[in-house]
């Protein structure tokens, strides 16, 4: 089958298991983000794909062929390193031409390729520059161009944008996405920035502590997190535990909430995004889906207003826009509304 | 401020301390008479001319330079694969070879010298000019080994990995990435070995002193009938060579970095 | 072939070798057609160590070398010298018998090449009155003013002390006697500013008056004086120390025949005269056979009976002596 | 990123240097060790044998004293060199790149000065007739010029002179990599420049200091010319006696035995201080 | 007067001016953030306060006293460095006690102080640890405790949180703020993260290229940016240029906008925050404050929806919440509403 497949891949460093048994399929042509907190094994996974790290167990298949034992230099994958790893002794053009030159491509063909690639990353006429004279964003583009020089089957990037400042990062995210759509190369990007993943990816792989938690498109990851880790790691959320008290009903401290897909019995945890919680002044009517609370404090961040609420002893955060801001202040009694479709039932992490 | 004054004083004192014997040697080299008087009596550049006009000094100079070139090249040729191996591979036993590479510099030189003397006579090559090149090459292998180890440490792993993802095998990486990056370290290791070989006496003497008279041997032999100012002028010439060699290295490379300096902000 | 007719000859490096290269070897080549490759030997016995090592491996760094007496003996004890055939060297008849070295079995292994004197030298600016006796070294007002040779085997101070204070060198026959001499020698230690190994180390200080007195080579002191330095060399009344170098051939040499020719050539009185004139050494042939003028002779020698070192002692008690000597000067 | 060597060519790369060092370093050194057990023949050379005489001769209070002196001298030289070079190198690394380069070129050139010339230079500088004491007389510090060499002070001066550039170069990497913010933070916390140097820079680099001391110590231990040129016989080190025995007495077995002993002593001193350093690190 | 005052401070490095003439007053007890892009001179300004860098011209006054020439170690300011600069040879306790010890405080007093400070930063019982054994967040706290040991008059922090990951950073931001409120020390924090500045500061100083652009509380910075640089750097914004066409009216490409505080005549630039722009389906009615536009594309980030619009050839971004999302898709014609109070008139940068 076409695409990249992990079959029960495991990676240990000595006693320490960096990647627990993982099976995963990445369809051809997709833009995938590996997302997770620091140290969760993202880089390790990416390096195994590139062959820079040998898998302890399991197989990696590309388009049906086992590539697990093929050495890096025969895999023909393009990779962009976190620190970019531009060759300091070569010019921009020589860097980009490097993979061609070592394959014996003729000088004129190299020149043509360099020109084409520099146009692609919007850096025309830079071929002669020493790389030390480039700005961060320009270096970035050169590293990308170099990785693409061989028209790789797979395009791997390890936190490619983390060194850039916020503004530049955003524009590079969009460019990278457009580039990938134009070329149609299967692309895997490691990041620990969830915003970045949400912006770029067709498919997000959420990892923590060497395990894959969820693989899904970004909006689904946000709207339907599989477990508490994902819910909490992607955006911020309120986790509310309760006990099933009837079909579609959940008894929580302070009242009852409504939710779809609730199991028949048992204890479950809900995730409710702060921006989906509605707060109104005055103590609530205590109908299902609405709890009484008190305002702890309110923070105005300019673009949004954060309301920290205490509901039956539990901390709940709600966010609203300045225009929708209810007329409340710290200490006020409020009613807190949890819309049914905003209450997501979580599985075990 | 008082602090900067003390600082200057300290630096000045060190500079004076380091320069004083050089001043004596330089002064002596201008003596008019064949004597090592200081302060010099009269002024003459004859002793400089003599380095080149007098056969024995000239050939000693050329011998020294030849031996130093050969020995420093050999030292690099031996140190490079060793440093590369230590950097590239994970093999604890290779540390033993590393220690062997560091040891020649640590032993009392006279012992190394006598060891070579026995060795070359036993091997039947005693008296061949090339034996001193090997002897010095091994004796000074420590220097390029140290600079190359520093150099390899400074090569960013990800450069090598990046090259591998682009299809370069070990050999290609060595040729296209590592060699160019490590070149300054090769040069500085070689320069160290070169300069020290130029001035080494006892090993050169024991290995092949009677066939190849190097400058230090020539100087020592001259002690029989009095220091001649040529010794001083040769020394001044040597110091000048060292200044030029290291000055060139500093001009075309980053000398502090070659000597192990390194700051986070260096990359930019 | 020309190459076969060449000889590697070792001579002390520096001024010595330069003079040989300039004045002596060309004469030899002219006379015999044998070309000379001269080798700069170092001072001391380092050369002997090299010859010995090379001989063990069957090699000869030089065919003929100029060897000092202690080293000659040491070399013969280790049999590293080739036996020489006097019959092939008619001119060695000229050489005084005391300058012919022989193996125990009586065969010749070395022929005197040159001799030189170690005398009492002083800086005439600092010490106005020329000293006349080795006793000068012990005088209390010489404190911190002496430069003496640092090796027992080249300073020969044991012989000097024995001759000066014990009526002759016989006292050196026994270890007790030697210890007595050493005790006497120990008395002058406070006078010594410099125990030198490399001659020029002392020469420099002597010329400048930094160290105004000591033992030194008569010939070199003469050169310095001739250069206008306030340096004088005195033959003390007990005699100057007469040391000499011999030509010896390494056993490993394959050119024994040519070596014979060379030694024979060097033993001619005319050549000895030439040596005295050009190199400043004293001849190994009787003065009468040379054509040296009185002035020329005086500049390289003296009529006062010399102190000839007890080479046998230096050889037989080598390690014991060097140990005691080191203890003497180090402690 | 490091991998285990696998193929023949992997091993071949280390094979060449290992072979070279084996043949041209281990074997000659091995010969010297063997020679140290050979039988000395008085008045001649030596014969192959297996005797401990050479070691036995060494084990006397006389040689013990010399060994002690040599070690003491080397240690003192190391300490003085590091005491001078550490603050110097620290200041050097805080200077502009350009100034650093000038100093480094200068020090490297001094480093290449041969020992004889250093000895000659200093003996002239310390002499009565041409030396610095004349300067002191001119300045009115001294009544009349005096001779400062040969003396223990002269030996120390010469050896410190020789080891100083070496010490600076050994300390240079560690000091130039020292994070400057450590000193800055100490200053914000109330330490003046000297104080912060003493209680931040020095302790933070104590491992480098220890290893530098060891390297300079070993270097100084092998020094054999300067003690002869600038010292009295009582300042001669074991290296001088080794050279003496080997070259002037043709007593190679004894020289080799002394050298082996010297190497053992210095190696064990190095090992002890390394162990001590490790322990301190672990604590 | 009480507080920190910069009087015409200038800092040059050789030819290069890192800080242009700056005058600034920081009132006693405030929490101030220096905010600006990389290289704008924030660190330089902070280091001048600490005395680690000498000002080229001007004076710095603290509570009325000129401190410009006082050496660092006599200033008694606490400072936390970006890389923390913990002394590697000392334990946690010794690090914290360092400023006390060098002042000759007795051992038992030191111990007591260390205990109190460790409690303050919530690291009890850590005194004996070597600093190398701490996690990033713990090192952070130790550095803070050490800087506070002397009860400094001024507390300076250079990007104290930049090495921490997002979650930890947020909780440290809140802790730091609470600590400052508790102790009441004038605190100056350098950051290039505008969210961080908005969260913590009482007063934000926005800088770029060695110049101070605006000094104001966070919400004011967001709502009333002084110039285009501030508007764009703090959050994202739409900058719209136009010409005054009547009292309170501005002619812009595609129609007319309304704004307060418009000058009588001339060209001005408006800043309009994306979340203040309302988008409705159907072509607009072209009344003032409402322009006709077309949807370029829509991006769903989960918590918010970004709409990229083309209005009279200009790119306009609008943001809304999922619940307020209008029923539009790429290519649709829309009307774009710019509320009068959302249109902020900018000065020259
Ligand atoms: N060569 C190695 N030896 C031992 N452990 C390692 C090695 N490489 C990585 N690890 C460990 O494996 C785990 C996963 O590391 P990895 O680099 O994949 O994390 P990551 O998700 O990329 O984190 P980050 O976002 O910080 O880059 C970490 O705990 C790390 O310490
Ligand atoms: N010692 C120095 N010598 C020369 N230029 C300097 C020096 N220190 C800083 N600069 C320059 O001054 C400018 C301001 O530097 P500063 O470190 O204050 O920036 P910053 O705002 O803290 O940036 P960042 O967010 O990257 O830390 C930069 O252009 C920098 O290159
Ligand atoms: Mg990573
Ligand atoms: Mg900064």
mmCIF file of N, CA and C in Angstrom, chain E residues 73-118:
data_model
loop_
_atom_site.group_PDB
_atom_site.id
_atom_site.type_symbol
_atom_site.label_atom_id
_atom_site.label_comp_id
_atom_site.label_asym_id
_atom_site.label_seq_id
_atom_site.Cartn_x
_atom_site.Cartn_y
_atom_site.Cartn_z
ATOM 1 N N UNK E 73 28.218 45.768 41.913
ATOM 2 C CA UNK E 73 28.149 45.033 43.157
ATOM 3 C C UNK E 73 27.776 45.906 44.337
ATOM 4 N N UNK E 74 27.632 47.206 44.107
ATOM 5 C CA UNK E 74 27.182 48.058 45.212
ATOM 6 C C UNK E 74 25.744 48.518 45.015
ATOM 7 N N UNK E 75 25.086 48.006 43.959
ATOM 8 C CA UNK E 75 23.749 48.513 43.678
ATOM 9 C C UNK E 75 22.654 47.786 44.442
ATOM 10 N N UNK E 76 22.931 46.570 44.861
ATOM 11 C CA UNK E 76 21.907 45.784 45.552
ATOM 12 C C UNK E 76 20.635 45.591 44.750
ATOM 13 N N UNK E 77 20.796 45.266 43.466
ATOM 14 C CA UNK E 77 19.634 44.885 42.675
ATOM 15 C C UNK E 77 19.689 43.378 42.487
ATOM 16 N N UNK E 78 18.547 42.723 42.554
ATOM 17 C CA UNK E 78 18.548 41.295 42.245
ATOM 18 C C UNK E 78 18.363 41.115 40.757
ATOM 19 N N UNK E 79 19.117 40.163 40.186
ATOM 20 C CA UNK E 79 18.948 39.965 38.745
ATOM 21 C C UNK E 79 18.906 38.480 38.419
ATOM 22 N N UNK E 80 18.009 38.116 37.522
ATOM 23 C CA UNK E 80 17.948 36.736 37.028
ATOM 24 C C UNK E 80 18.325 36.766 35.560
ATOM 25 N N UNK E 81 19.348 35.975 35.212
ATOM 26 C CA UNK E 81 19.832 35.979 33.836
ATOM 27 C C UNK E 81 19.052 34.981 32.989
ATOM 28 N N UNK E 82 19.105 35.248 31.693
ATOM 29 C CA UNK E 82 18.389 34.375 30.774
ATOM 30 C C UNK E 82 18.794 32.906 30.927
ATOM 31 N N UNK E 83 20.105 32.685 31.060
ATOM 32 C CA UNK E 83 20.565 31.303 31.217
ATOM 33 C C UNK E 83 20.675 30.928 32.694
ATOM 34 N N UNK E 84 20.103 31.744 33.540
ATOM 35 C CA UNK E 84 20.024 31.538 34.986
ATOM 36 C C UNK E 84 21.343 31.745 35.710
ATOM 37 N N UNK E 85 22.455 31.277 35.111
ATOM 38 C CA UNK E 85 23.775 31.509 35.712
ATOM 39 C C UNK E 85 23.847 31.038 37.162
ATOM 40 N N UNK E 86 23.327 29.858 37.418
ATOM 41 C CA UNK E 86 23.538 29.273 38.747
ATOM 42 C C UNK E 86 24.994 28.839 38.845
ATOM 43 N N UNK E 87 25.584 28.970 40.027
ATOM 44 C CA UNK E 87 26.983 28.563 40.185
ATOM 45 C C UNK E 87 27.061 27.041 40.208
ATOM 46 N N UNK E 88 27.737 26.467 39.239
ATOM 47 C CA UNK E 88 27.717 25.005 39.124
ATOM 48 C C UNK E 88 28.439 24.312 40.270
ATOM 49 N N UNK E 89 29.339 25.038 40.944
ATOM 50 C CA UNK E 89 30.125 24.383 41.987
ATOM 51 C C UNK E 89 29.444 24.465 43.339
ATOM 52 N N UNK E 90 28.298 25.090 43.420
ATOM 53 C CA UNK E 90 27.620 25.225 44.703
ATOM 54 C C UNK E 90 26.287 24.475 44.673
ATOM 55 N N UNK E 91 25.829 24.088 45.859
ATOM 56 C CA UNK E 91 24.513 23.455 45.941
ATOM 57 C C UNK E 91 23.430 24.533 45.835
ATOM 58 N N UNK E 92 22.197 24.075 45.822
ATOM 59 C CA UNK E 92 21.070 24.990 45.783
ATOM 60 C C UNK E 92 21.158 25.978 46.944
ATOM 61 N N UNK E 93 21.349 25.433 48.136
ATOM 62 C CA UNK E 93 21.403 26.290 49.319
ATOM 63 C C UNK E 93 22.565 27.272 49.257
ATOM 64 N N UNK E 94 23.724 26.773 48.841
ATOM 65 C CA UNK E 94 24.891 27.643 48.764
ATOM 66 C C UNK E 94 24.715 28.731 47.709
ATOM 67 N N UNK E 95 24.048 28.373 46.623
ATOM 68 C CA UNK E 95 23.763 29.379 45.612
ATOM 69 C C UNK E 95 22.930 30.496 46.201
ATOM 70 N N UNK E 96 21.898 30.105 46.913
ATOM 71 C CA UNK E 96 20.990 31.125 47.451
ATOM 72 C C UNK E 96 21.679 31.934 48.543
ATOM 73 N N UNK E 97 22.530 31.247 49.322
ATOM 74 C CA UNK E 97 23.192 31.944 50.428
ATOM 75 C C UNK E 97 24.366 32.802 49.961
ATOM 76 N N UNK E 98 24.773 32.622 48.697
ATOM 77 C CA UNK E 98 25.988 33.306 48.211
ATOM 78 C C UNK E 98 26.025 34.801 48.547
ATOM 79 N N UNK E 99 24.981 35.561 48.170
ATOM 80 C CA UNK E 99 25.063 37.002 48.446
ATOM 81 C C UNK E 99 25.143 37.300 49.942
ATOM 82 N N UNK E 100 24.577 36.418 50.769
ATOM 83 C CA UNK E 100 24.640 36.637 52.212
ATOM 84 C C UNK E 100 26.031 36.304 52.721
ATOM 85 N N UNK E 101 26.542 35.160 52.259
ATOM 86 C CA UNK E 101 27.831 34.693 52.756
ATOM 87 C C UNK E 101 28.927 35.709 52.494
ATOM 88 N N UNK E 102 28.949 36.270 51.276
ATOM 89 C CA UNK E 102 30.030 37.214 50.982
ATOM 90 C C UNK E 102 29.866 38.499 51.768
ATOM 91 N N UNK E 103 28.708 38.690 52.372
ATOM 92 C CA UNK E 103 28.551 39.854 53.248
ATOM 93 C C UNK E 103 28.816 39.493 54.696
ATOM 94 N N UNK E 104 29.250 38.251 54.912
ATOM 95 C CA UNK E 104 29.631 37.852 56.254
ATOM 96 C C UNK E 104 28.466 37.511 57.171
ATOM 97 N N UNK E 105 27.324 37.218 56.580
ATOM 98 C CA UNK E 105 26.187 36.783 57.405
ATOM 99 C C UNK E 105 26.524 35.432 58.026
ATOM 100 N N UNK E 106 26.121 35.236 59.246
ATOM 101 C CA UNK E 106 26.510 34.014 59.955
ATOM 102 C C UNK E 106 25.842 32.796 59.329
ATOM 103 N N UNK E 107 26.448 31.663 59.578
ATOM 104 C CA UNK E 107 26.001 30.432 58.962
ATOM 105 C C UNK E 107 24.540 30.149 59.297
ATOM 106 N N UNK E 108 24.181 30.329 60.573
ATOM 107 C CA UNK E 108 22.821 29.965 60.967
ATOM 108 C C UNK E 108 21.810 30.932 60.338
ATOM 109 N N UNK E 109 22.198 32.212 60.246
ATOM 110 C CA UNK E 109 21.304 33.161 59.594
ATOM 111 C C UNK E 109 21.128 32.821 58.122
ATOM 112 N N UNK E 110 22.236 32.398 57.500
ATOM 113 C CA UNK E 110 22.172 31.989 56.102
ATOM 114 C C UNK E 110 21.182 30.841 55.943
ATOM 115 N N UNK E 111 21.340 29.861 56.828
ATOM 116 C CA UNK E 111 20.471 28.689 56.745
ATOM 117 C C UNK E 111 19.009 29.090 56.847
ATOM 118 N N UNK E 112 18.741 29.968 57.786
ATOM 119 C CA UNK E 112 17.363 30.402 57.980
ATOM 120 C C UNK E 112 16.852 31.112 56.733
ATOM 121 N N UNK E 113 17.717 31.973 56.185
ATOM 122 C CA UNK E 113 17.307 32.718 54.994
ATOM 123 C C UNK E 113 17.048 31.771 53.821
ATOM 124 N N UNK E 114 17.927 30.788 53.666
ATOM 125 C CA UNK E 114 17.764 29.836 52.570
ATOM 126 C C UNK E 114 16.435 29.116 52.723
ATOM 127 N N UNK E 115 16.124 28.714 53.940
ATOM 128 C CA UNK E 115 14.882 27.994 54.175
ATOM 129 C C UNK E 115 13.681 28.873 53.797
ATOM 130 N N UNK E 116 13.722 30.093 54.273
ATOM 131 C CA UNK E 116 12.622 31.009 53.993
ATOM 132 C C UNK E 116 12.455 31.225 52.483
ATOM 133 N N UNK E 117 13.589 31.417 51.785
ATOM 134 C CA UNK E 117 13.511 31.685 50.358
ATOM 135 C C UNK E 117 13.043 30.465 49.582
ATOM 136 N N UNK E 118 13.518 29.294 50.012
ATOM 137 C CA UNK E 118 13.087 28.087 49.312
ATOM 138 C C UNK E 118 11.596 27.858 49.516
#
